[in-house]
Tab-separated table of C-alpha atoms (C1' of nucleotides) in Angstrom:
chain	number	residue	atom	x	y	z
A	1	MET	CA	0.000	0.000	0.000
A	2	LYS	CA	2.688	2.434	0.976
A	3	SER	CA	4.498	2.409	-2.322
A	4	GLY	CA	3.091	0.723	-5.338
A	5	GLU	CA	5.119	3.410	-7.023
A	6	ARG	CA	6.422	2.158	-10.282
A	7	GLU	CA	8.269	4.622	-12.346
A	8	LEU	CA	8.359	5.361	-16.000
A	9	SER	CA	10.123	2.331	-17.337
A	10	PRO	CA	13.676	3.037	-18.466
A	11	GLU	CA	13.147	0.639	-21.373
A	12	LYS	CA	10.358	2.829	-22.701
A	13	THR	CA	12.532	5.872	-22.275
A	14	ALA	CA	15.231	4.195	-24.308
A	15	THR	CA	12.699	3.145	-26.939
A	16	ILE	CA	11.517	6.720	-27.262
A	17	LEU	CA	15.047	8.061	-27.497
A	18	ASN	CA	15.911	5.533	-30.167
A	19	GLY	CA	12.905	6.562	-32.202
A	20	ALA	CA	13.718	10.202	-31.621
A	21	MET	CA	17.280	9.643	-32.773
A	22	GLN	CA	16.358	8.762	-36.337
A	23	GLU	CA	14.013	11.705	-36.683
A	24	PHE	CA	16.155	14.371	-35.006
A	25	LEU	CA	19.344	13.306	-36.747
A	26	GLU	CA	17.628	13.309	-40.102
A	27	HIS	CA	15.704	16.566	-39.817
A	28	GLY	CA	17.318	18.583	-37.056
A	29	TYR	CA	15.468	20.038	-34.103
A	30	ALA	CA	13.003	22.323	-35.876
A	31	GLY	CA	12.453	19.870	-38.732
A	32	ALA	CA	11.716	16.849	-36.551
A	33	ARG	CA	8.085	15.873	-36.037
A	34	ILE	CA	6.780	14.390	-32.819
A	35	ASP	CA	4.322	12.213	-34.730
A	36	LYS	CA	7.200	10.720	-36.697
A	37	ILE	CA	9.095	10.028	-33.503
A	38	VAL	CA	6.015	8.368	-32.080
A	39	ALA	CA	5.699	6.195	-35.172
A	40	ALA	CA	9.395	5.338	-35.305
A	41	ALA	CA	9.514	4.437	-31.631
A	42	GLY	CA	6.298	2.456	-31.801
A	43	VAL	CA	4.883	4.117	-28.693
A	44	SER	CA	1.933	6.367	-28.125
A	45	LYS	CA	2.182	10.101	-28.138
A	46	ALA	CA	0.928	10.254	-24.586
A	47	THR	CA	3.793	8.048	-23.504
A	48	VAL	CA	6.329	10.359	-25.076
A	49	TYR	CA	4.865	13.277	-23.154
A	50	ARG	CA	4.753	11.264	-19.973
A	51	HIS	CA	8.492	10.673	-20.276
A	52	PHE	CA	9.496	14.107	-21.525
A	53	PRO	CA	7.773	17.396	-20.832
A	54	ASP	CA	8.331	18.802	-24.305
A	55	LYS	CA	10.126	18.492	-27.599
A	56	GLU	CA	13.113	20.521	-26.507
A	57	THR	CA	13.763	18.396	-23.426
A	58	LEU	CA	13.517	15.250	-25.524
A	59	PHE	CA	15.995	16.666	-28.013
A	60	THR	CA	18.562	17.757	-25.461
A	61	ALA	CA	18.254	14.461	-23.596
A	62	LEU	CA	18.943	12.590	-26.815
A	63	ILE	CA	21.924	14.653	-27.882
A	64	GLN	CA	23.387	14.675	-24.395
A	65	ARG	CA	23.125	10.894	-24.322
A	66	MET	CA	24.870	10.602	-27.655
A	67	ALA	CA	27.584	13.047	-26.644
A	68	ASN	CA	28.270	10.854	-23.648
A	69	LYS	CA	28.545	7.635	-25.635
A	70	LYS	CA	32.251	7.499	-26.222
A	71	GLU	CA	31.803	4.091	-27.846
A	72	LEU	CA	30.060	5.812	-30.719
A	73	PHE	CA	33.347	7.489	-31.526
A	74	ARG	CA	35.418	4.456	-30.643
A	75	LEU	CA	37.471	6.426	-28.197
A	76	GLN	CA	38.201	3.137	-26.519
A	77	ASN	CA	39.608	1.741	-29.722
A	78	ILE	CA	42.991	3.292	-29.187
A	79	PRO	CA	46.230	1.761	-30.414
A	80	SER	CA	48.687	0.676	-27.767
A	81	LEU	CA	50.580	3.547	-26.228
A	82	GLU	CA	53.695	1.356	-26.458
A	83	GLU	CA	53.586	1.520	-30.231
A	84	ASP	CA	56.300	3.540	-31.943
A	85	PRO	CA	55.126	7.083	-32.697
A	86	ALA	CA	54.580	6.813	-36.437
A	87	THR	CA	52.587	3.606	-36.095
A	88	PHE	CA	50.601	4.927	-33.171
A	89	LEU	CA	49.632	8.164	-34.883
A	90	LYS	CA	48.795	6.507	-38.152
A	91	ARG	CA	46.621	3.889	-36.499
A	92	TYR	CA	44.950	6.564	-34.454
A	93	ALA	CA	44.123	8.583	-37.559
A	94	LEU	CA	42.978	5.544	-39.503
A	95	GLY	CA	40.753	4.648	-36.581
A	96	MET	CA	39.055	8.032	-36.796
A	97	LEU	CA	38.614	7.831	-40.546
A	98	ASP	CA	37.351	4.246	-40.566
A	99	ASN	CA	34.964	5.127	-37.795
A	100	VAL	CA	33.476	7.939	-39.837
A	101	GLU	CA	33.280	5.893	-43.012
A	102	SER	CA	31.636	2.924	-41.364
A	103	ASP	CA	28.976	4.783	-39.405
A	104	PRO	CA	27.130	7.570	-41.200
A	105	GLN	CA	25.348	8.421	-37.970
A	106	ILE	CA	28.545	10.044	-36.765
A	107	LEU	CA	28.467	12.505	-39.640
A	108	THR	CA	24.830	13.295	-38.999
A	109	PHE	CA	25.588	13.800	-35.348
A	110	LEU	CA	28.392	16.210	-36.217
A	111	ARG	CA	26.006	18.140	-38.445
A	112	ILE	CA	23.497	18.439	-35.623
A	113	ILE	CA	26.054	19.489	-33.028
A	114	ILE	CA	27.443	22.212	-35.273
A	115	GLY	CA	24.168	23.180	-36.874
A	116	GLU	CA	22.369	23.615	-33.540
A	117	SER	CA	25.350	25.006	-31.643
A	118	ALA	CA	23.940	28.535	-31.658
A	119	ARG	CA	20.584	27.468	-30.215
A	120	PHE	CA	21.917	24.681	-27.962
A	121	PRO	CA	25.424	25.721	-26.918
A	122	GLU	CA	25.427	23.356	-23.961
A	123	LEU	CA	25.106	20.381	-26.294
A	124	ALA	CA	28.072	21.601	-28.307
A	125	ARG	CA	30.058	22.059	-25.121
A	126	ALA	CA	29.177	18.587	-23.899
A	127	PHE	CA	30.450	17.200	-27.177
A	128	VAL	CA	33.734	19.037	-26.854
A	129	ARG	CA	34.104	18.046	-23.220
A	130	ASN	CA	33.381	14.361	-23.800
A	131	ILE	CA	34.772	13.708	-27.258
A	132	GLU	CA	37.145	16.370	-28.505
A	133	LYS	CA	38.987	17.199	-25.318
A	134	PRO	CA	39.827	13.593	-24.407
A	135	SER	CA	41.192	13.051	-27.893
A	136	LEU	CA	43.356	16.143	-27.736
A	137	ASP	CA	44.531	15.292	-24.246
A	138	LEU	CA	45.436	11.734	-25.140
A	139	LEU	CA	47.426	12.810	-28.144
A	140	THR	CA	49.157	15.592	-26.251
A	141	GLN	CA	50.133	13.234	-23.444
A	142	TYR	CA	51.410	10.711	-25.942
A	143	LEU	CA	53.611	13.304	-27.606
A	144	ILE	CA	54.924	14.522	-24.270
A	145	LYS	CA	55.782	11.001	-23.128
A	146	HIS	CA	57.759	10.292	-26.261
A	147	PRO	CA	60.460	12.936	-26.132
A	148	GLN	CA	62.307	11.289	-29.005
A	149	ILE	CA	59.671	13.027	-31.083
A	150	GLU	CA	61.192	16.449	-31.306
A	151	VAL	CA	58.072	18.522	-31.116
A	152	ALA	CA	58.494	21.911	-29.542
A	153	ASP	CA	54.810	22.290	-28.661
A	154	PRO	CA	53.005	18.961	-28.245
A	155	GLU	CA	49.670	20.570	-27.518
A	156	VAL	CA	49.679	22.452	-30.794
A	157	ALA	CA	51.009	19.413	-32.614
A	158	ALA	CA	48.045	17.417	-31.300
A	159	ARG	CA	45.679	20.132	-32.493
A	160	ALA	CA	47.313	20.253	-35.895
A	161	PHE	CA	47.088	16.497	-36.220
A	162	ILE	CA	43.457	16.197	-35.197
A	163	GLY	CA	42.469	19.465	-36.839
A	164	THR	CA	43.872	18.377	-40.188
A	165	ILE	CA	42.012	15.084	-40.048
A	166	ILE	CA	38.742	16.626	-38.947
A	167	HIS	CA	39.012	19.255	-41.643
A	168	PHE	CA	39.589	16.461	-44.124
A	169	VAL	CA	36.497	14.657	-42.880
A	170	ILE	CA	34.402	17.800	-43.015
A	171	LEU	CA	35.379	18.544	-46.598
A	172	ARG	CA	35.079	14.981	-47.808
A	173	ASN	CA	32.294	13.395	-45.793
A	174	VAL	CA	30.242	16.165	-44.224
A	175	LEU	CA	30.260	18.627	-47.106
A	176	GLN	CA	30.473	15.809	-49.666
A	177	SER	CA	33.053	17.659	-51.704
A	178	GLY	CA	35.825	15.117	-51.993
A	179	ASP	CA	35.752	15.531	-55.757
A	180	ILE	CA	36.113	19.317	-55.582
A	181	VAL	CA	39.198	19.266	-53.374
A	182	PRO	CA	40.511	15.756	-54.011
A	183	MET	CA	43.099	14.283	-51.685
A	184	ASP	CA	44.178	10.710	-51.212
A	185	ARG	CA	43.692	9.558	-47.672
A	186	ASP	CA	47.012	7.770	-47.298
A	187	ARG	CA	48.915	10.595	-48.885
A	188	LEU	CA	47.398	13.014	-46.413
A	189	LEU	CA	48.273	10.816	-43.466
A	190	ASN	CA	51.819	10.083	-44.584
A	191	SER	CA	52.640	13.703	-45.310
A	192	LEU	CA	50.940	14.808	-42.119
A	193	LEU	CA	53.059	12.387	-40.123
A	194	LYS	CA	56.164	13.847	-41.681
A	195	LEU	CA	55.061	17.311	-40.682
A	196	VAL	CA	54.309	16.383	-37.098
A	197	LEU	CA	57.102	13.918	-36.433
A	198	GLY	CA	59.779	15.460	-38.563
A	199	LYS	CA	60.901	13.874	-41.777
A	200	SER	CA	63.307	11.302	-40.388
A	201	GLN	CA	61.128	9.337	-38.035
A	202	SER	CA	58.265	8.493	-40.298
A	203	GLU	CA	60.095	7.332	-43.374
A	204	GLU	CA	60.238	3.740	-42.260
A	205	LEU	CA	56.467	3.675	-42.246
A	206	LEU	CA	55.929	4.761	-45.800
A	207	SER	CA	55.863	1.281	-47.271
A	208	SER	CA	53.957	-0.408	-44.439
A	209	PRO	CA	50.571	1.318	-44.408
A	210	ASN	CA	49.334	0.128	-41.042
B	1	MET	CA	11.265	53.866	-66.113
B	2	LYS	CA	12.928	54.159	-69.475
B	3	SER	CA	11.616	51.010	-71.039
B	4	GLY	CA	7.991	50.008	-70.892
B	5	GLU	CA	8.778	46.462	-69.866
B	6	ARG	CA	8.983	46.219	-66.114
B	7	GLU	CA	10.238	43.092	-64.539
B	8	LEU	CA	10.407	41.942	-60.973
B	9	SER	CA	12.658	44.600	-59.614
B	10	PRO	CA	16.108	43.336	-58.654
B	11	GLU	CA	16.057	45.778	-55.763
B	12	LYS	CA	13.013	44.053	-54.310
B	13	THR	CA	14.676	40.707	-54.826
B	14	ALA	CA	17.696	41.933	-52.907
B	15	THR	CA	15.450	43.379	-50.195
B	16	ILE	CA	13.742	40.023	-49.810
B	17	LEU	CA	17.024	38.165	-49.675
B	18	ASN	CA	18.380	40.532	-47.051
B	19	GLY	CA	15.325	39.997	-44.916
B	20	ALA	CA	15.534	36.278	-45.464
B	21	MET	CA	19.191	36.267	-44.446
B	22	GLN	CA	18.572	37.287	-40.840
B	23	GLU	CA	15.807	34.759	-40.397
B	24	PHE	CA	17.433	31.784	-42.128
B	25	LEU	CA	20.811	32.334	-40.514
B	26	GLU	CA	19.257	32.601	-37.107
B	27	HIS	CA	16.831	29.683	-37.276
B	28	GLY	CA	17.977	27.422	-40.094
B	29	TYR	CA	15.799	26.286	-42.963
B	30	ALA	CA	13.078	24.440	-41.064
B	31	GLY	CA	13.036	26.933	-38.202
B	32	ALA	CA	12.727	30.026	-40.374
B	33	ARG	CA	9.269	31.579	-40.757
B	34	ILE	CA	8.116	33.234	-43.944
B	35	ASP	CA	6.088	35.780	-42.012
B	36	LYS	CA	9.225	36.819	-40.142
B	37	ILE	CA	11.089	37.174	-43.407
B	38	VAL	CA	8.259	39.307	-44.758
B	39	ALA	CA	8.400	41.516	-41.687
B	40	ALA	CA	12.193	41.766	-41.686
B	41	ALA	CA	12.296	42.613	-45.369
B	42	GLY	CA	9.412	45.057	-45.131
B	43	VAL	CA	7.660	43.647	-48.157
B	44	SER	CA	4.361	41.909	-48.596
B	45	LYS	CA	4.039	38.184	-48.573
B	46	ALA	CA	2.590	38.201	-52.071
B	47	THR	CA	5.739	39.907	-53.309
B	48	VAL	CA	7.937	37.257	-51.790
B	49	TYR	CA	5.995	34.595	-53.626
B	50	ARG	CA	6.096	36.511	-56.868
B	51	HIS	CA	9.885	36.560	-56.644
B	52	PHE	CA	10.378	33.041	-55.361
B	53	PRO	CA	8.142	30.052	-55.966
B	54	ASP	CA	8.595	28.607	-52.496
B	55	LYS	CA	10.549	28.639	-49.268
B	56	GLU	CA	13.128	26.145	-50.446
B	57	THR	CA	13.984	28.125	-53.569
B	58	LEU	CA	14.321	31.288	-51.511
B	59	PHE	CA	16.620	29.511	-49.087
B	60	THR	CA	18.892	28.021	-51.716
B	61	ALA	CA	19.037	31.317	-53.613
B	62	LEU	CA	20.128	33.074	-50.448
B	63	ILE	CA	22.784	30.580	-49.450
B	64	GLN	CA	24.106	30.324	-52.994
B	65	ARG	CA	24.412	34.097	-53.095
B	66	MET	CA	26.306	34.126	-49.817
B	67	ALA	CA	28.581	31.303	-50.910
B	68	ASN	CA	29.485	33.359	-53.945
B	69	LYS	CA	30.325	36.491	-51.985
B	70	LYS	CA	34.015	36.069	-51.519
B	71	GLU	CA	34.154	39.504	-49.885
B	72	LEU	CA	32.269	38.074	-46.951
B	73	PHE	CA	35.277	35.905	-46.249
B	74	ARG	CA	37.784	38.581	-47.218
B	75	LEU	CA	39.426	36.319	-49.717
B	76	GLN	CA	40.582	39.482	-51.447
B	77	ASN	CA	42.312	40.622	-48.273
B	78	ILE	CA	45.379	38.572	-48.925
B	79	PRO	CA	48.865	39.576	-47.842
B	80	SER	CA	51.349	40.277	-50.568
B	81	LEU	CA	52.695	37.137	-52.157
B	82	GLU	CA	56.132	38.792	-52.066
B	83	GLU	CA	56.141	38.654	-48.285
B	84	ASP	CA	58.563	36.233	-46.677
B	85	PRO	CA	56.890	32.921	-45.874
B	86	ALA	CA	56.531	33.262	-42.127
B	87	THR	CA	55.068	36.746	-42.387
B	88	PHE	CA	52.767	35.765	-45.223
B	89	LEU	CA	51.379	32.712	-43.471
B	90	LYS	CA	50.930	34.458	-40.187
B	91	ARG	CA	49.155	37.393	-41.739
B	92	TYR	CA	46.991	35.021	-43.734
B	93	ALA	CA	45.982	33.139	-40.597
B	94	LEU	CA	45.398	36.321	-38.619
B	95	GLY	CA	43.228	37.546	-41.456
B	96	MET	CA	41.033	34.467	-41.179
B	97	LEU	CA	40.776	34.719	-37.407
B	98	ASP	CA	40.088	38.451	-37.348
B	99	ASN	CA	37.494	37.966	-40.029
B	100	VAL	CA	35.657	35.403	-37.933
B	101	GLU	CA	35.910	37.455	-34.755
B	102	SER	CA	34.673	40.644	-36.359
B	103	ASP	CA	31.702	39.226	-38.230
B	104	PRO	CA	29.506	36.747	-36.362
B	105	GLN	CA	27.502	36.192	-39.531
B	106	ILE	CA	30.367	34.099	-40.827
B	107	LEU	CA	30.004	31.680	-37.935
B	108	THR	CA	26.273	31.464	-38.450
B	109	PHE	CA	26.810	30.851	-42.127
B	110	LEU	CA	29.221	28.028	-41.346
B	111	ARG	CA	26.638	26.496	-39.027
B	112	ILE	CA	24.019	26.597	-41.756
B	113	ILE	CA	26.288	25.172	-44.439
B	114	ILE	CA	27.314	22.266	-42.222
B	115	GLY	CA	23.984	21.812	-40.496
B	116	GLU	CA	22.023	21.665	-43.754
B	117	SER	CA	24.675	19.824	-45.756
B	118	ALA	CA	22.735	16.563	-45.679
B	119	ARG	CA	19.541	18.132	-47.004
B	120	PHE	CA	21.209	20.679	-49.308
B	121	PRO	CA	24.473	19.104	-50.474
B	122	GLU	CA	24.736	21.464	-53.455
B	123	LEU	CA	24.963	24.439	-51.123
B	124	ALA	CA	27.774	22.774	-49.228
B	125	ARG	CA	29.546	22.029	-52.482
B	126	ALA	CA	29.169	25.608	-53.693
B	127	PHE	CA	30.765	26.773	-50.462
B	128	VAL	CA	33.707	24.437	-50.899
B	129	ARG	CA	34.089	25.362	-54.556
B	130	ASN	CA	33.982	29.121	-53.965
B	131	ILE	CA	35.569	29.553	-50.555
B	132	GLU	CA	37.543	26.549	-49.391
B	133	LYS	CA	39.117	25.452	-52.648
B	134	PRO	CA	40.473	28.894	-53.613
B	135	SER	CA	42.030	29.210	-50.161
B	136	LEU	CA	43.682	25.817	-50.377
B	137	ASP	CA	44.850	26.478	-53.927
B	138	LEU	CA	46.331	29.854	-53.091
B	139	LEU	CA	48.220	28.492	-50.147
B	140	THR	CA	49.432	25.466	-52.081
B	141	GLN	CA	50.667	27.656	-54.937
B	142	TYR	CA	52.424	29.948	-52.502
B	143	LEU	CA	54.232	27.042	-50.896
B	144	ILE	CA	55.208	25.626	-54.285
B	145	LYS	CA	56.560	28.965	-55.461
B	146	HIS	CA	58.760	29.343	-52.416
B	147	PRO	CA	60.987	26.293	-52.636
B	148	GLN	CA	63.210	27.624	-49.864
B	149	ILE	CA	60.395	26.345	-47.655
B	150	GLU	CA	61.367	22.740	-47.466
B	151	VAL	CA	57.955	21.190	-47.527
B	152	ALA	CA	57.791	17.790	-49.111
B	153	ASP	CA	54.069	17.976	-49.837
B	154	PRO	CA	52.789	21.545	-50.210
B	155	GLU	CA	49.223	20.461	-50.816
B	156	VAL	CA	49.063	18.597	-47.529
B	157	ALA	CA	50.911	21.391	-45.777
B	158	ALA	CA	48.249	23.824	-46.982
B	159	ARG	CA	45.530	21.502	-45.694
B	160	ALA	CA	47.273	21.123	-42.354
B	161	PHE	CA	47.637	24.866	-42.027
B	162	ILE	CA	44.060	25.734	-42.913
B	163	GLY	CA	42.646	22.646	-41.229
B	164	THR	CA	44.306	23.488	-37.941
B	165	ILE	CA	42.983	27.032	-38.016
B	166	ILE	CA	39.467	26.021	-38.998
B	167	HIS	CA	39.425	23.364	-36.299
B	168	PHE	CA	40.534	26.043	-33.847
B	169	VAL	CA	37.709	28.304	-34.993
B	170	ILE	CA	35.157	25.522	-34.765
B	171	LEU	CA	36.148	24.608	-31.219
B	172	ARG	CA	36.451	28.181	-30.015
B	173	ASN	CA	33.868	30.181	-31.917
B	174	VAL	CA	31.358	27.770	-33.403
B	175	LEU	CA	31.097	25.328	-30.508
B	176	GLN	CA	31.837	28.066	-27.973
B	177	SER	CA	34.174	25.829	-26.027
B	178	GLY	CA	37.317	27.909	-25.861
B	179	ASP	CA	37.323	27.499	-22.081
B	180	ILE	CA	37.076	23.710	-22.266
B	181	VAL	CA	40.049	23.290	-24.582
B	182	PRO	CA	41.923	26.536	-24.001
B	183	MET	CA	44.598	27.605	-26.431
B	184	ASP	CA	46.211	30.963	-26.944
B	185	ARG	CA	45.772	32.197	-30.468
B	186	ASP	CA	49.318	33.464	-30.964
B	187	ARG	CA	50.824	30.364	-29.455
B	188	LEU	CA	48.843	28.232	-31.860
B	189	LEU	CA	49.951	30.281	-34.834
B	190	ASN	CA	53.615	30.448	-33.856
B	191	SER	CA	53.879	26.744	-33.157
B	192	LEU	CA	51.910	25.925	-36.269
B	193	LEU	CA	54.302	27.997	-38.356
B	194	LYS	CA	57.205	26.061	-36.910
B	195	LEU	CA	55.539	22.824	-37.854
B	196	VAL	CA	54.814	23.865	-41.410
B	197	LEU	CA	57.929	25.868	-42.161
B	198	GLY	CA	60.412	23.921	-40.129
B	199	LYS	CA	61.892	25.321	-36.961
B	200	SER	CA	64.611	27.481	-38.465
B	201	GLN	CA	62.665	29.740	-40.767
B	202	SER	CA	60.056	31.016	-38.407
B	203	GLU	CA	62.193	31.874	-35.439
B	204	GLU	CA	62.852	35.377	-36.589
B	205	LEU	CA	59.126	36.056	-36.445
B	206	LEU	CA	58.590	35.072	-32.858
B	207	SER	CA	59.191	38.524	-31.447
B	208	SER	CA	57.505	40.487	-34.231
B	209	PRO	CA	53.884	39.349	-34.124
B	210	ASN	CA	52.673	40.743	-37.421
C	1	DG	C1'	-0.748	48.023	-66.712
C	2	DA	C1'	2.481	45.861	-63.927
C	3	DA	C1'	4.411	45.571	-59.367
C	4	DC	C1'	3.244	46.439	-55.206
C	5	DT	C1'	0.853	46.396	-50.086
C	6	DA	C1'	-2.208	44.771	-46.663
C	7	DA	C1'	-4.924	41.568	-44.990
C	8	DA	C1'	-7.970	37.903	-45.139
C	9	DC	C1'	-8.051	33.361	-46.192
C	10	DT	C1'	-7.222	28.123	-46.904
C	11	DA	C1'	-5.753	23.834	-45.908
C	12	DA	C1'	-2.726	21.377	-43.731
C	13	DA	C1'	0.467	20.369	-40.127
C	14	DC	C1'	2.076	21.166	-35.782
C	15	DT	C1'	2.680	20.499	-30.482
C	16	DG	C1'	0.660	19.166	-26.673
C	17	DT	C1'	-3.791	17.390	-24.059
C	18	DT	C1'	-7.458	14.486	-22.970
C	19	DT	C1'	-10.305	10.482	-22.973
C	20	DC	C1'	-10.911	5.843	-22.484
C	21	DG	C1'	-10.023	1.297	-22.363
C	22	DT	C1'	-6.099	-2.182	-21.590
C	23	DT	C1'	-2.008	-4.016	-19.557
C	24	DT	C1'	1.295	-4.614	-16.011
C	25	DA	C1'	3.030	-5.165	-11.640
C	26	DG	C1'	3.075	-4.755	-6.817
C	27	DT	C1'	0.240	-5.948	-2.540
C	28	DA	C1'	-2.750	-8.226	0.533
C	29	DG	C1'	-6.213	-11.561	2.165
C	30	DT	C1'	-7.258	-16.278	2.395
D	1	DA	C1'	0.142	-20.401	-3.820
D	2	DC	C1'	-3.875	-18.565	-5.640
D	3	DT	C1'	-6.864	-14.934	-6.225
D	4	DA	C1'	-8.581	-10.239	-5.870
D	5	DC	C1'	-7.523	-5.509	-5.530
D	6	DT	C1'	-5.125	-1.285	-6.818
D	7	DA	C1'	-2.563	2.117	-9.089
D	8	DA	C1'	-0.007	3.557	-12.522
D	9	DA	C1'	1.981	2.975	-17.319
D	10	DC	C1'	0.474	2.210	-21.574
D	11	DG	C1'	-1.829	2.396	-26.609
D	12	DA	C1'	-5.098	4.373	-29.741
D	13	DA	C1'	-7.332	8.033	-31.195
D	14	DA	C1'	-9.790	12.106	-30.974
D	15	DC	C1'	-9.250	16.730	-29.777
D	16	DA	C1'	-7.808	21.711	-29.044
D	17	DG	C1'	-5.600	25.552	-30.258
D	18	DT	C1'	-1.863	27.441	-32.747
D	19	DT	C1'	1.079	28.003	-36.504
D	20	DT	C1'	2.535	27.073	-40.924
D	21	DA	C1'	3.296	27.760	-46.209
D	22	DG	C1'	1.170	29.469	-49.693
D	23	DT	C1'	-3.121	31.885	-52.191
D	24	DT	C1'	-6.383	35.243	-53.126
D	25	DT	C1'	-8.577	39.590	-53.175
D	26	DA	C1'	-9.019	44.352	-53.270
D	27	DG	C1'	-6.933	48.470	-53.428
D	28	DT	C1'	-2.584	51.505	-54.282
D	29	DT	C1'	1.518	53.352	-56.563
D	30	DC	C1'	4.398	54.232	-60.287
DNA sequence: GAACTAAACTAAACTGTTTCGTTTAGTAGT
DNA sequence: ACTACTAAACGAAACAGTTTAGTTTAGTTC
């Protein structure tokens, strides 16, 4: 008698969020339709509004959840830190690129984060905090701990490395303009490694592409 | 006027597009409201629909026009090609950064281009064709024409240079996360120059910041 | 006479609410 | 353990009120 209190089932919440994901990622916040979310999730409209007070709360909950899922970006899929620098960096970069190629949802998520960053700055900041910053930190720490890499400013080197790759992904995959500014993936990575590591240390890698 | 044949006045068209710019940039395609555009432009709704068949055509016309305005990105504001490499590159980068800082519309435009790139890929491609590619080409040609800069792959060096700066802008200005991944602007530029030019050639610039 | 304004209008779509009947799960009496 | 009771979550669907893109109409300006 005291507490027959059941709560809104977390499974339903997840079902709703999964349905909302398709619709929000495809159409953005303003373009998404609650009725479509309802249909995609296979729940009733009333249930959606029992779990979330309004569209905006549903949207932010979804994006926050995605920005916290490091698995989505395979941040755990990191090459061994004991690897030699050229191999480590190349595998790291290839991991990012393969990740993007294999899962188009990542591109759509990037579009949302950037596209809605003026209206939902906290979502953008959560993304940077959970995804971008850890990547930059890891790379910076790696460069610092391998002093045989003669890099004067590891933090900037990490930014240059990641920034170059992300810019490449934005041009090629997000903006779908790989044919307008063509660039071979392996050429970019090999030349980038030379820039970051200095010419000498990466030459041995040139014929063994992983 | 002089000739009896009056057409839809280009001034009105421009007035409509200017009104549409505020609304579309602020709210995106789906979030923009025709009535707001009408009010912002100070024209009647009927006039809008005499100039443009529908919302989508108005939107694409606007974004295409913006993507063709190289002035907006100050691509004409390029340092002299006769400048020594370190000075040229630094001024070029500072030009990009100042441009972004001084005109928030550029950031909003970037958000739109990326945010709508799945639904309007041709707009994204026009942006790359008119803005990104000329920048990359100019920088690549500059690096090629200054062989004293010992860069094995000028095309990749140009991408690394611009990619690093754009990534910096995205983190700091677009995603508004400069406090989460802090980085001093001048430190980034100086260290980036060292990476691209090699340590020796940029040292003279370190104490003369323009 | 053509482009325009203002405003009413249409038809549809939208978010969010409500109604009502069903299901689910925890509780208590026997 | 079996059943009955209870309360809340749920689905389906209608509903309310607002907002939307786009049209039309009637009058104005050049």
